[in-house]
């Protein structure tokens, strides 16, 4: 009998640790735990993700270019830029003439980004900081992006509000909404499509549009009103 209880205890503990550290990546342990885990794994992050250049161009860069086509040199903020995925793929485009600021709380993730973005000089800037508060004035950027990260912030709502604050009136917001069964284990933090779109609308966003993207993520596009 005791052996059965002990085995069950180990199974429960293993499942709890898997959920706390792997599925939810430390978010229930606080921001420092999340960032510490990214610092630990930064050197292998790109190897694990294996981003496909064609897929990035088709599903991330092309939509951004489309939404920003009327701006000759867009100024973009990528929140939780990690190893610089979005700046890297964007700045490689010969038709993109803008500048990108990548912000992240993990120094090790940023040092991977810095190595990749070295050749882009003043067109790529990296800032170590947290998603809330963003260290930028109101109404600064033509677009603010945040890929695969919102669910790991202490408050996704506070982060969204601050992203909207630093957007110029009429500016574009591109964020991702976690989807799939794992997303539903982010207890107290999960939003379905309707809830997420409503959240952005309540924050004043217009033209909120969700597009299915990956198994785990939707892309959500929205505009800050021009009159804001
Ligand atoms: C899954 S990675 C995504 C990186 C990048 N956006 C991408 O798509 O490859 C999540 C990133 O969020 C960063 N992060 C987590 N919590 C943060 C916070 N509170 N403020 C800023 N960055 C944070 C981590 O350091 C990590 O680089």
mmCIF file of N, CA, C and O and ligand atoms in Angstrom, residues 31 34 38 45 51 80-82 85 104-106 109 129-131 147-149 152-154, ligand 1:
data_model
loop_
_atom_site.group_PDB
_atom_site.id
_atom_site.type_symbol
_atom_site.label_atom_id
_atom_site.label_comp_id
_atom_site.label_asym_id
_atom_site.label_seq_id
_atom_site.Cartn_x
_atom_site.Cartn_y
_atom_site.Cartn_z
ATOM 1 N N UNK A 31 8.642 36.483 -12.569
ATOM 2 C CA UNK A 31 9.415 36.937 -13.736
ATOM 3 C C UNK A 31 10.873 36.499 -13.670
ATOM 4 O O UNK A 31 11.455 36.087 -14.661
ATOM 5 N N UNK A 34 11.346 32.990 -14.903
ATOM 6 C CA UNK A 34 11.198 32.875 -16.365
ATOM 7 C C UNK A 34 12.500 33.330 -17.035
ATOM 8 O O UNK A 34 13.059 32.634 -17.895
ATOM 9 N N UNK A 38 15.424 31.367 -19.378
ATOM 10 C CA UNK A 38 15.868 31.773 -20.731
ATOM 11 C C UNK A 38 17.363 32.055 -20.755
ATOM 12 O O UNK A 38 18.039 31.741 -21.736
ATOM 13 N N UNK A 45 18.767 28.064 -27.897
ATOM 14 C CA UNK A 45 17.400 28.449 -28.281
ATOM 15 C C UNK A 45 17.174 28.340 -29.798
ATOM 16 O O UNK A 45 16.226 27.700 -30.249
ATOM 17 N N UNK A 51 14.021 28.008 -36.828
ATOM 18 C CA UNK A 51 13.108 28.816 -37.639
ATOM 19 C C UNK A 51 13.377 28.612 -39.129
ATOM 20 O O UNK A 51 14.529 28.601 -39.556
ATOM 21 N N UNK A 80 10.157 41.363 -26.062
ATOM 22 C CA UNK A 80 10.606 39.982 -25.816
ATOM 23 C C UNK A 80 11.192 39.416 -27.114
ATOM 24 O O UNK A 80 10.771 38.369 -27.606
ATOM 25 N N UNK A 81 12.166 40.113 -27.610
ATOM 26 C CA UNK A 81 12.747 39.781 -28.919
ATOM 27 C C UNK A 81 13.558 38.494 -28.860
ATOM 28 O O UNK A 81 13.834 37.887 -29.897
ATOM 29 N N UNK A 82 13.950 38.064 -27.666
ATOM 30 C CA UNK A 82 14.703 36.812 -27.545
ATOM 31 C C UNK A 82 16.033 36.909 -28.269
ATOM 32 O O UNK A 82 16.818 37.839 -28.058
ATOM 33 N N UNK A 85 14.817 37.118 -33.371
ATOM 34 C CA UNK A 85 14.126 36.485 -34.502
ATOM 35 C C UNK A 85 13.502 37.505 -35.452
ATOM 36 O O UNK A 85 13.794 37.529 -36.641
ATOM 37 N N UNK A 104 14.313 42.800 -24.411
ATOM 38 C CA UNK A 104 14.144 41.516 -23.714
ATOM 39 C C UNK A 104 14.736 41.644 -22.317
ATOM 40 O O UNK A 104 15.640 42.444 -22.078
ATOM 41 N N UNK A 105 14.204 40.826 -21.409
ATOM 42 C CA UNK A 105 14.705 40.878 -20.031
ATOM 43 C C UNK A 105 15.921 39.976 -19.833
ATOM 44 O O UNK A 105 16.640 40.128 -18.848
ATOM 45 N N UNK A 106 16.157 39.060 -20.754
ATOM 46 C CA UNK A 106 17.260 38.108 -20.580
ATOM 47 C C UNK A 106 18.523 38.603 -21.281
ATOM 48 O O UNK A 106 18.570 38.743 -22.507
ATOM 49 N N UNK A 109 19.833 35.954 -23.834
ATOM 50 C CA UNK A 109 19.092 35.929 -25.101
ATOM 51 C C UNK A 109 19.527 37.116 -25.953
ATOM 52 O O UNK A 109 19.749 36.995 -27.162
ATOM 53 N N UNK A 129 15.410 45.017 -20.775
ATOM 54 C CA UNK A 129 14.366 45.603 -19.933
ATOM 55 C C UNK A 129 13.164 44.690 -19.883
ATOM 56 O O UNK A 129 13.087 43.694 -20.613
ATOM 57 N N UNK A 130 12.215 45.042 -19.027
ATOM 58 C CA UNK A 130 11.017 44.216 -18.880
ATOM 59 C C UNK A 130 9.880 44.784 -19.745
ATOM 60 O O UNK A 130 9.886 45.966 -20.107
ATOM 61 N N UNK A 131 8.932 43.919 -20.007
ATOM 62 C CA UNK A 131 7.808 44.312 -20.867
ATOM 63 C C UNK A 131 6.950 45.396 -20.206
ATOM 64 O O UNK A 131 6.252 46.136 -20.893
ATOM 65 N N UNK A 147 6.107 38.251 -30.146
ATOM 66 C CA UNK A 147 5.821 36.891 -30.619
ATOM 67 C C UNK A 147 6.127 35.851 -29.540
ATOM 68 O O UNK A 147 7.209 35.861 -28.936
ATOM 69 N N UNK A 148 5.182 34.962 -29.329
ATOM 70 C CA UNK A 148 5.359 33.771 -28.480
ATOM 71 C C UNK A 148 5.848 34.107 -27.065
ATOM 72 O O UNK A 148 6.663 33.376 -26.511
ATOM 73 N N UNK A 149 5.366 35.188 -26.486
ATOM 74 C CA UNK A 149 5.915 35.613 -25.193
ATOM 75 C C UNK A 149 4.885 36.099 -24.182
ATOM 76 O O UNK A 149 5.142 36.019 -22.978
ATOM 77 N N UNK A 152 4.102 34.475 -20.857
ATOM 78 C CA UNK A 152 5.153 34.299 -19.854
ATOM 79 C C UNK A 152 5.388 35.564 -19.030
ATOM 80 O O UNK A 152 6.254 35.586 -18.160
ATOM 81 N N UNK A 153 4.650 36.634 -19.344
ATOM 82 C CA UNK A 153 4.824 37.880 -18.590
ATOM 83 C C UNK A 153 4.000 37.812 -17.306
ATOM 84 O O UNK A 153 2.930 37.192 -17.275
ATOM 85 N N UNK A 154 4.421 38.547 -16.262
ATOM 86 C CA UNK A 154 3.626 38.539 -15.023
ATOM 87 C C UNK A 154 2.177 38.964 -15.270
ATOM 88 O O UNK A 154 1.259 38.405 -14.695
HETATM 89 C C1 LIG B 1 9.628 32.090 -26.201
HETATM 90 S S1 LIG B 1 10.800 33.410 -26.166
HETATM 91 C C2 LIG B 1 10.280 34.299 -27.612
HETATM 92 C C3 LIG B 1 11.399 35.095 -28.215
HETATM 93 C C4 LIG B 1 11.082 35.711 -29.571
HETATM 94 N N1 LIG B 1 9.973 36.635 -29.516
HETATM 95 C C5 LIG B 1 10.809 34.635 -30.579
HETATM 96 O O1 LIG B 1 9.689 34.571 -31.108
HETATM 97 O O2 LIG B 1 11.719 33.845 -30.872
HETATM 98 C C6 LIG B 1 10.211 34.413 -24.810
HETATM 99 C C7 LIG B 1 11.104 35.595 -24.498
HETATM 100 O O3 LIG B 1 10.430 36.410 -23.551
HETATM 101 C C8 LIG B 1 11.421 36.988 -22.689
HETATM 102 N N2 LIG B 1 10.732 37.444 -21.484
HETATM 103 C C9 LIG B 1 10.072 36.688 -20.571
HETATM 104 N N3 LIG B 1 9.517 37.467 -19.632
HETATM 105 C C10 LIG B 1 9.811 38.748 -19.960
HETATM 106 C C11 LIG B 1 9.495 40.014 -19.396
HETATM 107 N N4 LIG B 1 8.733 40.099 -18.286
HETATM 108 N N5 LIG B 1 9.946 41.131 -20.006
HETATM 109 C C12 LIG B 1 10.694 41.039 -21.144
HETATM 110 N N6 LIG B 1 11.040 39.871 -21.711
HETATM 111 C C13 LIG B 1 10.589 38.737 -21.140
HETATM 112 C C14 LIG B 1 12.393 35.851 -22.467
HETATM 113 O O4 LIG B 1 13.631 36.305 -21.988
HETATM 114 C C15 LIG B 1 12.453 35.237 -23.862
HETATM 115 O O5 LIG B 1 13.497 35.804 -24.605
#
